[in-house]
Coordinates of N, CA and C in Angstrom, one line a residue:
M1 N -20.2 -26.3 -67.6 CA -20.5 -25.0 -68.1 C -19.2 -24.4 -68.7
Y2 N -19.3 -23.7 -69.8 CA -18.2 -23.1 -70.4 C -18.1 -21.6 -70.3
F3 N -17.0 -21.1 -69.9 CA -16.8 -19.7 -69.8 C -15.6 -19.4 -70.7
K4 N -15.7 -18.4 -71.6 CA -14.6 -18.1 -72.5 C -13.4 -17.5 -71.8
N5 N -13.7 -16.4 -71.0 CA -12.7 -15.7 -70.3 C -12.9 -15.8 -68.8
V6 N -12.0 -16.4 -68.0 CA -12.2 -16.7 -66.6 C -11.1 -15.9 -65.8
L7 N -11.5 -15.1 -64.8 CA -10.6 -14.4 -64.0 C -10.5 -15.2 -62.7
V8 N -9.2 -15.5 -62.4 CA -8.9 -16.2 -61.1 C -8.1 -15.2 -60.3
T9 N -8.6 -15.0 -59.1 CA -7.9 -14.0 -58.2 C -7.0 -14.7 -57.2
T10 N -5.9 -14.1 -56.8 CA -5.1 -14.6 -55.7 C -4.5 -13.5 -54.9
D11 N -4.3 -13.8 -53.6 CA -3.6 -12.9 -52.8 C -2.3 -13.6 -52.3
F12 N -2.0 -14.7 -53.0 CA -0.8 -15.6 -52.7 C -1.0 -16.4 -51.4
S13 N -2.1 -16.4 -50.8 CA -2.3 -17.2 -49.6 C -2.6 -18.6 -50.0
D14 N -2.3 -19.6 -49.1 CA -2.6 -21.0 -49.4 C -4.1 -21.2 -49.8
V15 N -5.0 -20.4 -49.1 CA -6.4 -20.6 -49.3 C -6.7 -20.2 -50.8
S16 N -6.1 -19.1 -51.2 CA -6.4 -18.6 -52.6 C -6.0 -19.6 -53.7
F17 N -5.0 -20.4 -53.3 CA -4.5 -21.4 -54.3 C -5.5 -22.5 -54.6
A18 N -6.5 -22.7 -53.7 CA -7.6 -23.7 -53.9 C -8.3 -23.4 -55.2
A19 N -8.4 -22.2 -55.6 CA -9.1 -21.9 -56.8 C -8.4 -22.3 -58.1
F20 N -7.0 -22.5 -58.0 CA -6.2 -22.8 -59.1 C -6.6 -24.2 -59.6
A21 N -6.7 -25.2 -58.7 CA -7.0 -26.5 -59.1 C -8.4 -26.6 -59.9
Y22 N -9.3 -25.8 -59.4 CA -10.6 -25.8 -60.1 C -10.5 -25.1 -61.5
A23 N -9.8 -24.0 -61.6 CA -9.6 -23.3 -62.8 C -8.8 -24.2 -63.8
A24 N -7.8 -24.9 -63.3 CA -7.0 -25.8 -64.2 C -7.9 -26.8 -65.0
N25 N -9.1 -27.1 -64.5 CA -9.9 -28.0 -65.2 C -10.8 -27.3 -66.3
M26 N -10.7 -26.0 -66.4 CA -11.4 -25.3 -67.4 C -10.6 -25.2 -68.7
E27 N -10.3 -26.3 -69.3 CA -9.4 -26.4 -70.4 C -9.6 -25.6 -71.6
H28 N -10.9 -25.3 -71.9 CA -11.2 -24.5 -73.1 C -11.3 -23.0 -72.8
S29 N -11.1 -22.6 -71.6 CA -11.2 -21.2 -71.2 C -9.9 -20.5 -71.3
H30 N -9.9 -19.2 -71.5 CA -8.7 -18.4 -71.3 C -8.7 -17.9 -69.9
I31 N -7.6 -18.2 -69.2 CA -7.5 -17.9 -67.7 C -6.7 -16.7 -67.5
T32 N -7.2 -15.7 -66.8 CA -6.4 -14.6 -66.4 C -6.2 -14.7 -64.8
I33 N -5.0 -14.7 -64.4 CA -4.7 -14.7 -63.0 C -4.4 -13.3 -62.5
L34 N -5.1 -12.8 -61.5 CA -5.1 -11.4 -61.1 C -4.7 -11.3 -59.6
N35 N -3.8 -10.4 -59.3 CA -3.4 -10.0 -58.0 C -3.6 -8.5 -57.8
V36 N -4.4 -8.1 -56.9 CA -4.6 -6.7 -56.5 C -3.5 -6.5 -55.4
M37 N -2.5 -5.7 -55.8 CA -1.3 -5.5 -54.9 C -1.7 -4.6 -53.7
Q38 N -1.0 -4.8 -52.7 CA -1.1 -3.9 -51.5 C -0.9 -2.5 -51.9
D39 N -1.7 -1.6 -51.2 CA -1.5 -0.1 -51.4 C -0.3 0.3 -50.7
W40 N 0.7 0.9 -51.4 CA 1.9 1.3 -50.7 C 2.1 2.8 -50.7
N41 N 1.0 3.5 -50.5 CA 1.0 5.0 -50.4 C 1.6 5.4 -49.1
A42 N 2.6 6.3 -49.2 CA 3.3 6.8 -48.0 C 2.7 8.2 -47.7
P43 N 2.6 8.5 -46.4 CA 2.1 9.8 -46.1 C 3.0 10.9 -46.7
P44 N 2.5 12.0 -47.1 CA 3.3 13.1 -47.7 C 4.4 13.6 -46.8
L45 N 4.2 13.6 -45.5 CA 5.2 14.0 -44.6 C 6.4 13.1 -44.7
L46 N 6.2 11.8 -44.8 CA 7.3 10.8 -44.9 C 8.0 11.0 -46.2
L47 N 7.3 11.3 -47.3 CA 8.0 11.5 -48.6 C 8.9 12.7 -48.5
E48 N 8.5 13.7 -47.8 CA 9.4 14.9 -47.7 C 10.7 14.6 -47.0
Q49 N 10.7 13.6 -46.1 CA 11.8 13.2 -45.3 C 12.8 12.3 -46.0
L50 N 12.4 11.7 -47.1 CA 13.3 10.8 -47.9 C 14.3 11.6 -48.6
P51 N 15.6 11.1 -48.5 CA 16.7 11.8 -49.2 C 16.5 11.8 -50.7
D52 N 15.9 10.7 -51.2 CA 15.6 10.6 -52.7 C 14.2 10.2 -52.8
P53 N 13.3 11.1 -53.2 CA 11.8 10.8 -53.3 C 11.5 9.6 -54.3
D54 N 12.5 9.4 -55.2 CA 12.3 8.3 -56.2 C 12.4 6.9 -55.6
T55 N 13.0 6.9 -54.4 CA 13.2 5.6 -53.7 C 11.9 4.8 -53.6
L56 N 10.8 5.5 -53.2 CA 9.6 4.8 -53.1 C 9.0 4.3 -54.4
T57 N 9.2 5.1 -55.5 CA 8.8 4.8 -56.8 C 9.5 3.5 -57.3
K58 N 10.8 3.5 -57.1 CA 11.7 2.4 -57.5 C 11.2 1.1 -56.7
Y59 N 10.9 1.3 -55.4 CA 10.5 0.2 -54.6 C 9.2 -0.4 -55.1
R60 N 8.2 0.5 -55.4 CA 7.0 0.0 -56.0 C 7.2 -0.7 -57.3
E61 N 8.1 -0.2 -58.2 CA 8.3 -0.9 -59.4 C 8.9 -2.3 -59.2
D62 N 9.8 -2.4 -58.2 CA 10.4 -3.7 -57.9 C 9.4 -4.7 -57.4
I63 N 8.5 -4.2 -56.5 CA 7.4 -5.0 -56.0 C 6.5 -5.5 -57.1
F64 N 6.2 -4.6 -58.1 CA 5.3 -4.9 -59.2 C 6.0 -6.0 -60.0
K65 N 7.3 -5.9 -60.3 CA 8.0 -6.9 -61.1 C 8.1 -8.2 -60.4
Q66 N 8.3 -8.2 -59.1 CA 8.3 -9.5 -58.3 C 6.9 -10.1 -58.3
T67 N 5.9 -9.3 -58.2 CA 4.5 -9.9 -58.2 C 4.2 -10.5 -59.5
K68 N 4.5 -9.8 -60.6 CA 4.3 -10.3 -61.9 C 5.0 -11.6 -62.2
A69 N 6.3 -11.6 -61.7 CA 7.1 -12.9 -61.9 C 6.5 -14.0 -61.1
K70 N 6.0 -13.7 -59.9 CA 5.3 -14.8 -59.1 C 4.1 -15.3 -59.8
L71 N 3.3 -14.4 -60.3 CA 2.1 -14.8 -61.1 C 2.4 -15.6 -62.3
D72 N 3.5 -15.2 -63.0 CA 3.9 -16.0 -64.2 C 4.3 -17.4 -63.8
L73 N 5.0 -17.6 -62.6 CA 5.4 -18.9 -62.1 C 4.2 -19.7 -61.8
I74 N 3.2 -19.1 -61.1 CA 2.0 -19.8 -60.8 C 1.3 -20.3 -62.1
A75 N 1.3 -19.5 -63.1 CA 0.7 -19.9 -64.4 C 1.4 -21.1 -64.9
Q76 N 2.7 -21.1 -64.9 CA 3.5 -22.3 -65.4 C 3.2 -23.5 -64.5
E77 N 3.2 -23.4 -63.2 CA 3.0 -24.5 -62.3 C 1.6 -25.1 -62.3
H78 N 0.6 -24.3 -62.4 CA -0.7 -24.8 -62.2 C -1.6 -24.9 -63.5
F79 N -1.2 -24.2 -64.5 CA -2.0 -24.2 -65.8 C -1.1 -24.6 -66.9
H80 N -0.6 -25.8 -66.9 CA 0.4 -26.3 -67.8 C 0.2 -25.9 -69.3
N81 N -0.9 -26.4 -69.9 CA -1.1 -26.2 -71.3 C -2.3 -25.3 -71.6
L82 N -2.7 -24.6 -70.7 CA -3.8 -23.7 -70.9 C -3.4 -22.3 -71.3
K83 N -4.3 -21.6 -72.0 CA -4.0 -20.2 -72.3 C -4.2 -19.4 -71.1
T84 N -3.1 -18.8 -70.6 CA -3.2 -17.9 -69.4 C -2.6 -16.6 -69.7
H85 N -3.0 -15.7 -68.8 CA -2.5 -14.3 -68.8 C -2.4 -13.9 -67.4
T86 N -1.4 -13.2 -67.0 CA -1.3 -12.7 -65.6 C -1.3 -11.2 -65.5
E87 N -1.9 -10.7 -64.5 CA -2.0 -9.3 -64.2 C -1.8 -8.9 -62.8
A88 N -1.0 -7.9 -62.5 CA -0.9 -7.3 -61.2 C -1.4 -5.9 -61.3
I89 N -2.3 -5.5 -60.5 CA -2.8 -4.1 -60.6 C -2.6 -3.4 -59.2
P90 N -2.4 -2.1 -59.3 CA -2.1 -1.4 -58.0 C -3.3 -1.5 -57.0
G91 N -2.9 -1.6 -55.8 CA -3.9 -1.7 -54.7 C -4.8 -0.5 -54.5
T92 N -5.9 -0.8 -54.0 CA -6.9 0.3 -53.6 C -7.4 -0.1 -52.2
D93 N -8.2 0.8 -51.7 CA -8.8 0.5 -50.4 C -9.9 -0.5 -50.5
D94 N -10.3 -0.8 -51.8 CA -11.4 -1.7 -52.0 C -11.0 -2.7 -53.1
P95 N -10.4 -3.8 -52.7 CA -9.9 -4.8 -53.7 C -11.1 -5.4 -54.5
A96 N -12.3 -5.6 -53.9 CA -13.4 -6.1 -54.6 C -13.8 -5.2 -55.7
A97 N -13.9 -3.9 -55.5 CA -14.2 -3.0 -56.6 C -13.2 -3.0 -57.7
A98 N -11.9 -3.2 -57.3 CA -10.8 -3.3 -58.3 C -11.0 -4.5 -59.2
I99 N -11.3 -5.6 -58.5 CA -11.5 -6.9 -59.2 C -12.7 -6.8 -60.2
C100 N -13.8 -6.3 -59.7 CA -15.0 -6.1 -60.6 C -14.8 -5.2 -61.7
Q101 N -14.0 -4.1 -61.5 CA -13.7 -3.1 -62.6 C -12.8 -3.8 -63.6
F102 N -11.8 -4.6 -63.1 CA -11.0 -5.3 -64.1 C -11.8 -6.3 -64.9
A103 N -12.7 -7.0 -64.3 CA -13.5 -8.0 -65.0 C -14.4 -7.3 -66.1
N104 N -15.0 -6.1 -65.7 CA -15.8 -5.4 -66.6 C -15.0 -4.9 -67.8
E105 N -13.8 -4.4 -67.6 CA -13.0 -3.8 -68.6 C -12.3 -4.8 -69.5
N106 N -12.3 -6.1 -69.1 CA -11.5 -7.1 -69.8 C -12.4 -8.2 -70.3
D107 N -13.6 -8.0 -70.5 CA -14.5 -9.0 -71.1 C -14.5 -10.4 -70.4
I108 N -14.4 -10.3 -69.1 CA -14.4 -11.5 -68.2 C -15.8 -12.1 -68.1
N109 N -16.0 -13.4 -68.4 CA -17.3 -14.1 -68.3 C -17.6 -14.7 -67.0
A110 N -16.5 -15.0 -66.2 CA -16.7 -15.5 -64.8 C -15.5 -15.2 -64.0
I111 N -15.8 -15.0 -62.7 CA -14.8 -14.7 -61.7 C -14.7 -16.0 -60.8
L112 N -13.5 -16.5 -60.6 CA -13.3 -17.6 -59.8 C -12.4 -17.2 -58.6
I113 N -13.0 -17.3 -57.4 CA -12.3 -16.8 -56.2 C -12.4 -17.8 -55.0
A114 N -11.4 -17.9 -54.2 CA -11.5 -18.8 -53.1 C -12.1 -18.0 -51.9
G115 N -13.0 -18.7 -51.2 CA -13.6 -18.1 -50.0 C -12.7 -18.3 -48.8
H116 N -12.3 -17.2 -48.2 CA -11.4 -17.2 -47.0 C -12.2 -17.5 -45.8
G117 N -13.3 -16.8 -45.6 CA -14.1 -17.0 -44.3 C -13.3 -16.7 -43.1
R118 N -12.9 -15.4 -42.9 CA -12.1 -15.1 -41.8 C -12.7 -14.2 -40.7
G119 N -13.7 -13.4 -41.1 CA -14.2 -12.3 -40.2 C -15.1 -12.9 -39.1
S120 N -16.0 -12.1 -38.6 CA -16.9 -12.6 -37.5 C -17.7 -13.7 -38.1
L121 N -17.6 -14.8 -37.4 CA -18.2 -16.1 -37.9 C -17.9 -16.4 -39.3
G122 N -16.6 -16.0 -39.6 CA -16.2 -16.3 -41.0 C -17.0 -15.6 -42.0
N123 N -17.5 -14.4 -41.6 CA -18.5 -13.7 -42.5 C -19.4 -14.6 -43.1
L124 N -20.0 -15.5 -42.2 CA -20.9 -16.5 -42.6 C -20.2 -17.4 -43.7
F125 N -19.0 -17.8 -43.4 CA -18.3 -18.8 -44.2 C -17.6 -18.3 -45.4
I126 N -17.7 -17.1 -45.9 CA -16.9 -16.6 -47.0 C -16.4 -15.2 -46.5
G127 N -15.4 -14.7 -47.1 CA -14.8 -13.4 -46.7 C -15.6 -12.2 -47.2
S128 N -15.3 -11.1 -46.6 CA -16.0 -9.9 -47.0 C -15.7 -9.4 -48.4
T129 N -14.5 -9.6 -48.9 CA -14.1 -9.3 -50.3 C -15.0 -10.1 -51.2
V130 N -15.1 -11.4 -50.9 CA -15.9 -12.3 -51.8 C -17.4 -11.8 -51.7
Q131 N -17.9 -11.4 -50.6 CA -19.3 -11.0 -50.5 C -19.5 -9.7 -51.4
K132 N -18.5 -8.8 -51.3 CA -18.6 -7.6 -52.1 C -18.6 -7.9 -53.6
I133 N -17.8 -8.9 -54.0 CA -17.7 -9.3 -55.4 C -19.0 -9.9 -55.9
L134 N -19.6 -10.8 -55.0 CA -20.8 -11.4 -55.3 C -21.9 -10.4 -55.6
Q135 N -21.9 -9.3 -54.8 CA -22.9 -8.2 -55.0 C -22.7 -7.3 -56.2
A136 N -21.4 -7.1 -56.5 CA -21.1 -6.1 -57.5 C -20.8 -6.6 -58.9
A137 N -20.4 -7.9 -59.0 CA -20.0 -8.4 -60.3 C -21.1 -8.5 -61.3
R138 N -20.8 -8.2 -62.5 CA -21.8 -8.3 -63.6 C -21.8 -9.7 -64.3
C139 N -20.9 -10.5 -63.9 CA -20.7 -11.9 -64.5 C -20.9 -12.9 -63.3
P140 N -21.0 -14.2 -63.7 CA -21.1 -15.2 -62.6 C -19.8 -15.2 -61.8
V141 N -20.0 -15.5 -60.5 CA -18.9 -15.6 -59.6 C -18.9 -17.0 -59.0
I142 N -17.8 -17.7 -59.1 CA -17.7 -19.1 -58.6 C -16.8 -19.0 -57.4
V143 N -17.3 -19.4 -56.2 CA -16.6 -19.3 -55.0 C -16.1 -20.7 -54.6
V144 N -14.8 -20.9 -54.6 CA -14.2 -22.2 -54.2 C -14.0 -22.2 -52.7
P145 N -14.6 -23.2 -52.0 CA -14.5 -23.2 -50.5 C -13.1 -23.5 -50.1
K146 N -12.8 -23.0 -48.9 CA -11.6 -23.2 -48.3 C -11.4 -24.7 -48.0
A147 N -10.2 -25.3 -48.3 CA -10.0 -26.7 -48.0 C -10.1 -26.9 -46.5
R148 N -10.6 -28.1 -46.2 CA -10.8 -28.4 -44.7 C -9.8 -29.4 -44.3

């Protein structure tokens, strides 16, 4: 099956890397590698205590640059001759919603995600984020099982 634009998500865990091998075989697709970054919002009271309030902003910018560089390295290592694009987006309380919104706004034809399976009974063998994406996505979702 051919998908023109494929979104591959990663949280940089070993489990999420399982999806890369699968995506690397989609040689005619344009691959976008996405990381939804952790939410680094500090309580307002803490911000008032910082000698330089821009410290947190600079820290966030550094984390974003490091995340983007890590995604670019992943693209080079796992997707040698494929058309790839990397994106890091600010975290939210709901990464599944952020992933689906990104897919909708960027003409994504399929989402490729690794199934973590960590919750109660492994959330019946796939993670809760994956379950939410399966319910909310407007395009096909391919869940790559956790390696055994």
